[in-house]
PDB file of C-alpha atoms in Angstrom:
ATOM      1  CA  ASP A   1      -9.914   1.712   8.865  1.00  0.00           C
ATOM      2  CA  VAL A   2     -10.693  -0.129   5.724  1.00  0.00           C
ATOM      3  CA  LYS A   3     -11.191  -3.780   6.246  1.00  0.00           C
ATOM      4  CA  VAL A   4     -11.023  -6.280   3.204  1.00  0.00           C
ATOM      5  CA  THR A   5     -11.377  -9.894   4.234  1.00  0.00           C
ATOM      6  CA  GLN A   6     -11.246 -13.163   2.191  1.00  0.00           C
ATOM      7  CA  SER A   7     -12.940 -16.260   3.057  1.00  0.00           C
ATOM      8  CA  SER A   8      -9.955 -18.490   3.234  1.00  0.00           C
ATOM      9  CA  ARG A   9      -6.164 -18.053   3.680  1.00  0.00           C
ATOM     10  CA  TYR A  10      -5.221 -21.462   2.277  1.00  0.00           C
ATOM     11  CA  LEU A  11      -7.265 -23.792   0.105  1.00  0.00           C
ATOM     12  CA  VAL A  12      -6.325 -27.369  -1.427  1.00  0.00           C
ATOM     13  CA  LYS A  13      -8.710 -28.398  -4.259  1.00  0.00           C
ATOM     14  CA  ARG A  14      -8.555 -31.178  -6.820  1.00  0.00           C
ATOM     15  CA  THR A  15      -8.510 -30.714 -10.573  1.00  0.00           C
ATOM     16  CA  GLY A  16     -12.066 -30.372 -11.879  1.00  0.00           C
ATOM     17  CA  GLU A  17     -13.540 -29.054  -8.742  1.00  0.00           C
ATOM     18  CA  LYS A  18     -15.594 -25.926  -8.521  1.00  0.00           C
ATOM     19  CA  VAL A  19     -13.942 -23.248  -6.336  1.00  0.00           C
ATOM     20  CA  PHE A  20     -15.272 -20.177  -4.694  1.00  0.00           C
ATOM     21  CA  LEU A  21     -13.258 -17.457  -3.322  1.00  0.00           C
ATOM     22  CA  GLU A  22     -15.096 -14.694  -1.313  1.00  0.00           C
ATOM     23  CA  CYS A  23     -14.099 -11.094  -0.690  1.00  0.00           C
ATOM     24  CA  VAL A  24     -15.991  -8.735   1.544  1.00  0.00           C
ATOM     25  CA  GLN A  25     -15.215  -5.117   2.229  1.00  0.00           C
ATOM     26  CA  ASP A  26     -16.767  -2.798   4.871  1.00  0.00           C
ATOM     27  CA  MET A  27     -16.095   0.685   3.416  1.00  0.00           C
ATOM     28  CA  ASP A  28     -19.032   0.976   0.925  1.00  0.00           C
ATOM     29  CA  HIS A  29     -16.470   0.878  -1.892  1.00  0.00           C
ATOM     30  CA  GLU A  30     -17.940   0.936  -5.460  1.00  0.00           C
ATOM     31  CA  ASN A  31     -14.906  -0.778  -6.974  1.00  0.00           C
ATOM     32  CA  MET A  32     -13.792  -4.404  -6.352  1.00  0.00           C
ATOM     33  CA  PHE A  33     -11.048  -6.383  -7.960  1.00  0.00           C
ATOM     34  CA  TRP A  34      -9.588  -9.847  -8.111  1.00  0.00           C
ATOM     35  CA  TYR A  35      -5.936 -10.430  -8.901  1.00  0.00           C
ATOM     36  CA  ARG A  36      -3.532 -13.442  -9.262  1.00  0.00           C
ATOM     37  CA  GLN A  37      -0.105 -12.854  -7.746  1.00  0.00           C
ATOM     38  CA  ASP A  38       2.680 -15.020  -9.217  1.00  0.00           C
ATOM     39  CA  PRO A  39       6.354 -14.725  -8.651  1.00  0.00           C
ATOM     40  CA  GLY A  40       8.015 -12.723 -11.535  1.00  0.00           C
ATOM     41  CA  LEU A  41       4.640 -12.025 -13.005  1.00  0.00           C
ATOM     42  CA  GLY A  42       3.376  -9.507 -10.390  1.00  0.00           C
ATOM     43  CA  LEU A  43      -0.249  -8.821 -10.110  1.00  0.00           C
ATOM     44  CA  ARG A  44      -2.461  -9.640 -12.818  1.00  0.00           C
ATOM     45  CA  LEU A  45      -6.145  -8.487 -13.006  1.00  0.00           C
ATOM     46  CA  ILE A  46      -8.635 -11.269 -13.467  1.00  0.00           C
ATOM     47  CA  TYR A  47     -11.831  -9.307 -13.107  1.00  0.00           C
ATOM     48  CA  PHE A  48     -13.224  -6.112 -11.597  1.00  0.00           C
ATOM     49  CA  SER A  49     -16.634  -4.791 -10.648  1.00  0.00           C
ATOM     50  CA  TYR A  50     -17.641  -1.111 -10.487  1.00  0.00           C
ATOM     51  CA  ASP A  51     -21.103  -1.799  -9.103  1.00  0.00           C
ATOM     52  CA  VAL A  52     -23.501  -4.352  -7.959  1.00  0.00           C
ATOM     53  CA  LYS A  53     -24.155  -6.896 -10.706  1.00  0.00           C
ATOM     54  CA  MET A  54     -21.670  -5.170 -13.070  1.00  0.00           C
ATOM     55  CA  LYS A  55     -18.354  -6.757 -14.007  1.00  0.00           C
ATOM     56  CA  GLU A  56     -15.569  -6.353 -16.514  1.00  0.00           C
ATOM     57  CA  LYS A  57     -12.867  -8.800 -17.584  1.00  0.00           C
ATOM     58  CA  GLY A  58      -9.368  -7.953 -16.619  1.00  0.00           C
ATOM     59  CA  ASP A  59      -6.208  -9.239 -18.256  1.00  0.00           C
ATOM     60  CA  ILE A  60      -6.490 -12.907 -17.695  1.00  0.00           C
ATOM     61  CA  PRO A  61     -10.279 -13.910 -17.281  1.00  0.00           C
ATOM     62  CA  GLU A  62     -10.116 -17.291 -18.814  1.00  0.00           C
ATOM     63  CA  GLY A  63     -11.128 -20.051 -16.568  1.00  0.00           C
ATOM     64  CA  TYR A  64     -12.720 -17.659 -14.108  1.00  0.00           C
ATOM     65  CA  SER A  65     -16.073 -16.030 -13.424  1.00  0.00           C
ATOM     66  CA  VAL A  66     -17.258 -13.601 -10.868  1.00  0.00           C
ATOM     67  CA  SER A  67     -20.334 -12.546  -8.980  1.00  0.00           C
ATOM     68  CA  ARG A  68     -21.230  -9.408  -7.260  1.00  0.00           C
ATOM     69  CA  GLU A  69     -24.801  -9.503  -5.831  1.00  0.00           C
ATOM     70  CA  LYS A  70     -24.161  -7.123  -2.929  1.00  0.00           C
ATOM     71  CA  LYS A  71     -22.048  -4.077  -2.905  1.00  0.00           C
ATOM     72  CA  GLU A  72     -19.666  -5.354  -0.115  1.00  0.00           C
ATOM     73  CA  ARG A  73     -19.271  -8.887  -1.605  1.00  0.00           C
ATOM     74  CA  PHE A  74     -17.198 -10.065  -4.644  1.00  0.00           C
ATOM     75  CA  SER A  75     -16.838 -13.641  -5.382  1.00  0.00           C
ATOM     76  CA  LEU A  76     -14.407 -15.305  -7.741  1.00  0.00           C
ATOM     77  CA  ILE A  77     -15.297 -18.728  -9.201  1.00  0.00           C
ATOM     78  CA  LEU A  78     -13.172 -21.172 -10.790  1.00  0.00           C
ATOM     79  CA  GLU A  79     -15.688 -23.310 -12.700  1.00  0.00           C
ATOM     80  CA  SER A  80     -13.294 -26.375 -13.026  1.00  0.00           C
ATOM     81  CA  ALA A  81     -10.108 -25.924 -11.322  1.00  0.00           C
ATOM     82  CA  SER A  82      -6.898 -26.649 -13.015  1.00  0.00           C
ATOM     83  CA  THR A  83      -3.393 -27.141 -11.805  1.00  0.00           C
ATOM     84  CA  ASN A  84      -2.217 -23.772 -13.591  1.00  0.00           C
ATOM     85  CA  GLN A  85      -4.647 -21.911 -11.297  1.00  0.00           C
ATOM     86  CA  THR A  86      -2.540 -22.788  -8.477  1.00  0.00           C
ATOM     87  CA  SER A  87      -1.687 -19.324  -7.142  1.00  0.00           C
ATOM     88  CA  MET A  88      -2.208 -16.447  -4.634  1.00  0.00           C
ATOM     89  CA  TYR A  89      -5.346 -14.639  -5.138  1.00  0.00           C
ATOM     90  CA  LEU A  90      -5.781 -10.972  -3.899  1.00  0.00           C
ATOM     91  CA  CYS A  91      -9.039  -9.176  -3.688  1.00  0.00           C
ATOM     92  CA  ALA A  92      -9.011  -5.378  -3.456  1.00  0.00           C
ATOM     93  CA  SER A  93     -11.511  -2.610  -3.130  1.00  0.00           C
ATOM     94  CA  SER A  94     -11.519   1.219  -3.650  1.00  0.00           C
ATOM     95  CA  THR A  95     -13.592   4.222  -4.554  1.00  0.00           C
ATOM     96  CA  PRO A  96     -13.055   5.414  -8.136  1.00  0.00           C
ATOM     97  CA  SER A  97     -10.551   8.077  -7.124  1.00  0.00           C
ATOM     98  CA  GLU A  98      -8.686   6.537  -4.215  1.00  0.00           C
ATOM     99  CA  THR A  99      -6.000   3.872  -3.834  1.00  0.00           C
ATOM    100  CA  GLN A 100      -6.875   0.147  -3.395  1.00  0.00           C
ATOM    101  CA  TYR A 101      -7.077  -1.758  -0.340  1.00  0.00           C
ATOM    102  CA  PHE A 102      -6.168  -5.373  -0.318  1.00  0.00           C
ATOM    103  CA  GLY A 103      -7.264  -8.391   1.273  1.00  0.00           C
ATOM    104  CA  PRO A 104      -4.878 -10.789   2.990  1.00  0.00           C
ATOM    105  CA  GLY A 105      -4.875 -13.212   0.043  1.00  0.00           C
ATOM    106  CA  THR A 106      -6.010 -16.792  -0.454  1.00  0.00           C
ATOM    107  CA  ARG A 107      -3.285 -19.161  -1.504  1.00  0.00           C
ATOM    108  CA  LEU A 108      -4.908 -21.889  -3.567  1.00  0.00           C
ATOM    109  CA  LEU A 109      -3.253 -25.206  -4.458  1.00  0.00           C
ATOM    110  CA  VAL A 110      -4.939 -27.378  -7.074  1.00  0.00           C
ATOM    111  CA  LEU A 111      -3.813 -30.884  -7.133  1.00  0.00           C
TER     112      LEU A 111
ATOM    113  CA  ALA B   1      -2.159   1.495 -23.374  1.00  0.00           C
ATOM    114  CA  GLN B   2      -0.473   1.784 -20.096  1.00  0.00           C
ATOM    115  CA  ARG B   3       2.492  -0.110 -18.925  1.00  0.00           C
ATOM    116  CA  VAL B   4       4.706  -0.338 -15.868  1.00  0.00           C
ATOM    117  CA  THR B   5       8.309  -1.610 -15.863  1.00  0.00           C
ATOM    118  CA  GLN B   6      10.356  -2.717 -12.818  1.00  0.00           C
ATOM    119  CA  PRO B   7      13.598  -3.832 -14.432  1.00  0.00           C
ATOM    120  CA  GLU B   8      14.939  -5.599 -11.240  1.00  0.00           C
ATOM    121  CA  LYS B   9      13.281  -8.675  -9.909  1.00  0.00           C
ATOM    122  CA  LEU B  10      15.759  -8.608  -6.990  1.00  0.00           C
ATOM    123  CA  LEU B  11      17.662  -5.953  -5.299  1.00  0.00           C
ATOM    124  CA  SER B  12      20.152  -6.959  -2.400  1.00  0.00           C
ATOM    125  CA  VAL B  13      21.809  -4.302  -0.262  1.00  0.00           C
ATOM    126  CA  PHE B  14      23.468  -3.976   3.138  1.00  0.00           C
ATOM    127  CA  LYS B  15      21.910  -2.135   5.987  1.00  0.00           C
ATOM    128  CA  GLY B  16      22.764   1.647   5.861  1.00  0.00           C
ATOM    129  CA  ALA B  17      23.203   1.540   2.017  1.00  0.00           C
ATOM    130  CA  PRO B  18      21.148   3.637  -0.210  1.00  0.00           C
ATOM    131  CA  VAL B  19      18.378   1.970  -1.954  1.00  0.00           C
ATOM    132  CA  GLU B  20      16.616   2.954  -5.383  1.00  0.00           C
ATOM    133  CA  LEU B  21      13.966   0.579  -6.610  1.00  0.00           C
ATOM    134  CA  LYS B  22      13.319   1.577 -10.385  1.00  0.00           C
ATOM    135  CA  CYS B  23      10.043   2.154 -12.046  1.00  0.00           C
ATOM    136  CA  ASN B  24       9.480   3.189 -15.547  1.00  0.00           C
ATOM    137  CA  TYR B  25       5.998   3.646 -17.076  1.00  0.00           C
ATOM    138  CA  SER B  26       4.433   4.203 -20.500  1.00  0.00           C
ATOM    139  CA  TYR B  27       1.211   6.187 -20.684  1.00  0.00           C
ATOM    140  CA  SER B  28       0.227   9.237 -23.054  1.00  0.00           C
ATOM    141  CA  GLY B  29      -1.643  11.239 -20.608  1.00  0.00           C
ATOM    142  CA  SER B  30      -1.079  12.487 -17.022  1.00  0.00           C
ATOM    143  CA  PRO B  31      -0.724   9.393 -14.708  1.00  0.00           C
ATOM    144  CA  GLU B  32      -1.129   8.762 -11.191  1.00  0.00           C
ATOM    145  CA  LEU B  33       1.734   6.711  -9.722  1.00  0.00           C
ATOM    146  CA  PHE B  34       1.871   4.501  -6.537  1.00  0.00           C
ATOM    147  CA  TRP B  35       4.320   2.403  -4.757  1.00  0.00           C
ATOM    148  CA  TYR B  36       2.792  -0.618  -2.735  1.00  0.00           C
ATOM    149  CA  VAL B  37       4.641  -2.793  -0.373  1.00  0.00           C
ATOM    150  CA  GLN B  38       4.110  -6.394   0.872  1.00  0.00           C
ATOM    151  CA  TYR B  39       6.066  -7.443   3.848  1.00  0.00           C
ATOM    152  CA  SER B  40       6.502 -11.053   4.487  1.00  0.00           C
ATOM    153  CA  ARG B  41       3.075 -12.715   5.455  1.00  0.00           C
ATOM    154  CA  GLN B  42       1.314  -9.288   5.369  1.00  0.00           C
ATOM    155  CA  ARG B  43      -1.030  -7.846   2.757  1.00  0.00           C
ATOM    156  CA  LEU B  44      -0.190  -5.636   0.053  1.00  0.00           C
ATOM    157  CA  GLN B  45      -0.509  -2.029   1.143  1.00  0.00           C
ATOM    158  CA  LEU B  46       0.059   1.528  -0.227  1.00  0.00           C
ATOM    159  CA  LEU B  47       3.409   2.949   0.541  1.00  0.00           C
ATOM    160  CA  LEU B  48       3.039   6.304  -1.207  1.00  0.00           C
ATOM    161  CA  ARG B  49       1.551   7.992  -4.045  1.00  0.00           C
ATOM    162  CA  HIS B  50       3.104  10.806  -6.151  1.00  0.00           C
ATOM    163  CA  ILE B  51       0.425  13.429  -5.552  1.00  0.00           C
ATOM    164  CA  SER B  52       0.909  13.232  -1.875  1.00  0.00           C
ATOM    165  CA  ARG B  53       4.712  14.071  -2.169  1.00  0.00           C
ATOM    166  CA  GLU B  54       5.194  12.559   1.263  1.00  0.00           C
ATOM    167  CA  SER B  55       8.006  10.670   2.801  1.00  0.00           C
ATOM    168  CA  ILE B  56       6.837   7.386   4.121  1.00  0.00           C
ATOM    169  CA  LYS B  57       9.162   5.291   6.381  1.00  0.00           C
ATOM    170  CA  GLY B  58      11.959   7.264   4.950  1.00  0.00           C
ATOM    171  CA  PHE B  59      11.139   6.514   1.400  1.00  0.00           C
ATOM    172  CA  THR B  60      10.501   9.117  -1.277  1.00  0.00           C
ATOM    173  CA  ALA B  61       9.592   8.941  -4.928  1.00  0.00           C
ATOM    174  CA  ASP B  62       9.569  11.764  -7.508  1.00  0.00           C
ATOM    175  CA  LEU B  63       7.639  11.558 -10.722  1.00  0.00           C
ATOM    176  CA  ASN B  64       9.802  12.495 -13.708  1.00  0.00           C
ATOM    177  CA  LYS B  65       7.598  12.958 -16.714  1.00  0.00           C
ATOM    178  CA  GLY B  66      10.516  13.659 -18.985  1.00  0.00           C
ATOM    179  CA  GLU B  67      12.146  10.170 -18.202  1.00  0.00           C
ATOM    180  CA  THR B  68       8.657   8.582 -17.482  1.00  0.00           C
ATOM    181  CA  SER B  69       9.948   7.285 -14.195  1.00  0.00           C
ATOM    182  CA  PHE B  70       8.784   7.009 -10.598  1.00  0.00           C
ATOM    183  CA  HIS B  71      11.864   5.560  -8.867  1.00  0.00           C
ATOM    184  CA  LEU B  72      11.556   4.704  -5.038  1.00  0.00           C
ATOM    185  CA  LYS B  73      14.479   5.947  -2.847  1.00  0.00           C
ATOM    186  CA  LYS B  74      15.743   5.607   0.535  1.00  0.00           C
ATOM    187  CA  PRO B  75      19.071   7.052   1.850  1.00  0.00           C
ATOM    188  CA  PHE B  76      19.785   4.370   4.428  1.00  0.00           C
ATOM    189  CA  ALA B  77      18.113   0.965   4.138  1.00  0.00           C
ATOM    190  CA  GLN B  78      16.941  -0.864   7.328  1.00  0.00           C
ATOM    191  CA  GLU B  79      16.544  -4.648   7.729  1.00  0.00           C
ATOM    192  CA  GLU B  80      12.739  -4.084   8.090  1.00  0.00           C
ATOM    193  CA  ASP B  81      12.622  -2.630   4.595  1.00  0.00           C
ATOM    194  CA  SER B  82      13.086  -6.123   3.249  1.00  0.00           C
ATOM    195  CA  ALA B  83       9.808  -6.758   1.356  1.00  0.00           C
ATOM    196  CA  MET B  84       8.271  -6.992  -2.148  1.00  0.00           C
ATOM    197  CA  TYR B  85       7.695  -3.584  -3.865  1.00  0.00           C
ATOM    198  CA  TYR B  86       5.144  -2.840  -6.682  1.00  0.00           C
ATOM    199  CA  CYS B  87       5.022   0.203  -8.631  1.00  0.00           C
ATOM    200  CA  ALA B  88       1.602   0.916 -10.085  1.00  0.00           C
ATOM    201  CA  LEU B  89      -0.045   3.479 -12.581  1.00  0.00           C
ATOM    202  CA  ARG B  90      -3.465   4.695 -12.801  1.00  0.00           C
ATOM    203  CA  GLY B  91      -4.306   6.489 -16.073  1.00  0.00           C
ATOM    204  CA  GLY B  92      -7.795   7.497 -17.331  1.00  0.00           C
ATOM    205  CA  SER B  93      -9.727   4.694 -15.771  1.00  0.00           C
ATOM    206  CA  TYR B  94      -9.726   3.720 -12.111  1.00  0.00           C
ATOM    207  CA  ILE B  95      -8.061   0.374 -13.029  1.00  0.00           C
ATOM    208  CA  PRO B  96      -4.453   0.539 -11.906  1.00  0.00           C
ATOM    209  CA  THR B  97      -1.601  -1.449 -13.836  1.00  0.00           C
ATOM    210  CA  PHE B  98       0.973  -2.949 -11.738  1.00  0.00           C
ATOM    211  CA  GLY B  99       4.661  -3.806 -12.331  1.00  0.00           C
ATOM    212  CA  ARG B 100       6.054  -7.198 -11.871  1.00  0.00           C
ATOM    213  CA  GLY B 101       7.585  -6.257  -8.548  1.00  0.00           C
ATOM    214  CA  THR B 102      10.995  -5.917  -6.969  1.00  0.00           C
ATOM    215  CA  SER B 103      12.127  -7.952  -3.969  1.00  0.00           C
ATOM    216  CA  LEU B 104      14.343  -5.936  -1.678  1.00  0.00           C
ATOM    217  CA  ILE B 105      16.458  -7.839   0.680  1.00  0.00           C
ATOM    218  CA  VAL B 106      18.416  -5.764   3.290  1.00  0.00           C
ATOM    219  CA  HIS B 107      21.416  -7.558   4.862  1.00  0.00           C
ATOM    220  CA  PRO B 108      22.453  -6.936   8.391  1.00  0.00           C
TER     221      PRO B 108
END
């Protein structure tokens, strides 16, 4: 059974702080993704990675960066958190041809 | 470009009533279509994909290439079907595009 875990379920940060969200998958998947989930806007892709050290921008990469040093781990970094980054963040992983498996999500509140 | 449209933000029905969650897509090639579901306080999970042609939890979805639709249907809704439903399309790349989601509420 595929397991995708995220480091925190809830986070509260202050404006300007650097924020790290971590995602780990245990199925040796090549692809990993970070999404924002906002009411009425659905899932919006922030970044994805198709291999270690490889990354591609998604639809809304501004204000975010990512890191993938190991195949199983994909980190999302908010360099300087802002209130408009308050959201639910979902990580997912997949093989190139199969469906995505999602983590439980991290609800981030930036004050 | 690929696009997924779910025209209804909210769908409210009574238990036992038929349910149809609409999904229309725009893609020039042969797409792969999915429905994902997120129950309250649970993670987003795959409900069904069109290539499987399965019925999951009583739900079915047929890909209609002529109408570019992939509507999700269930003949008799149950209260436990209340959830957020997302339609997704995967085209030439392995990156799916999601619709904005439809919240289904099934009243007792």
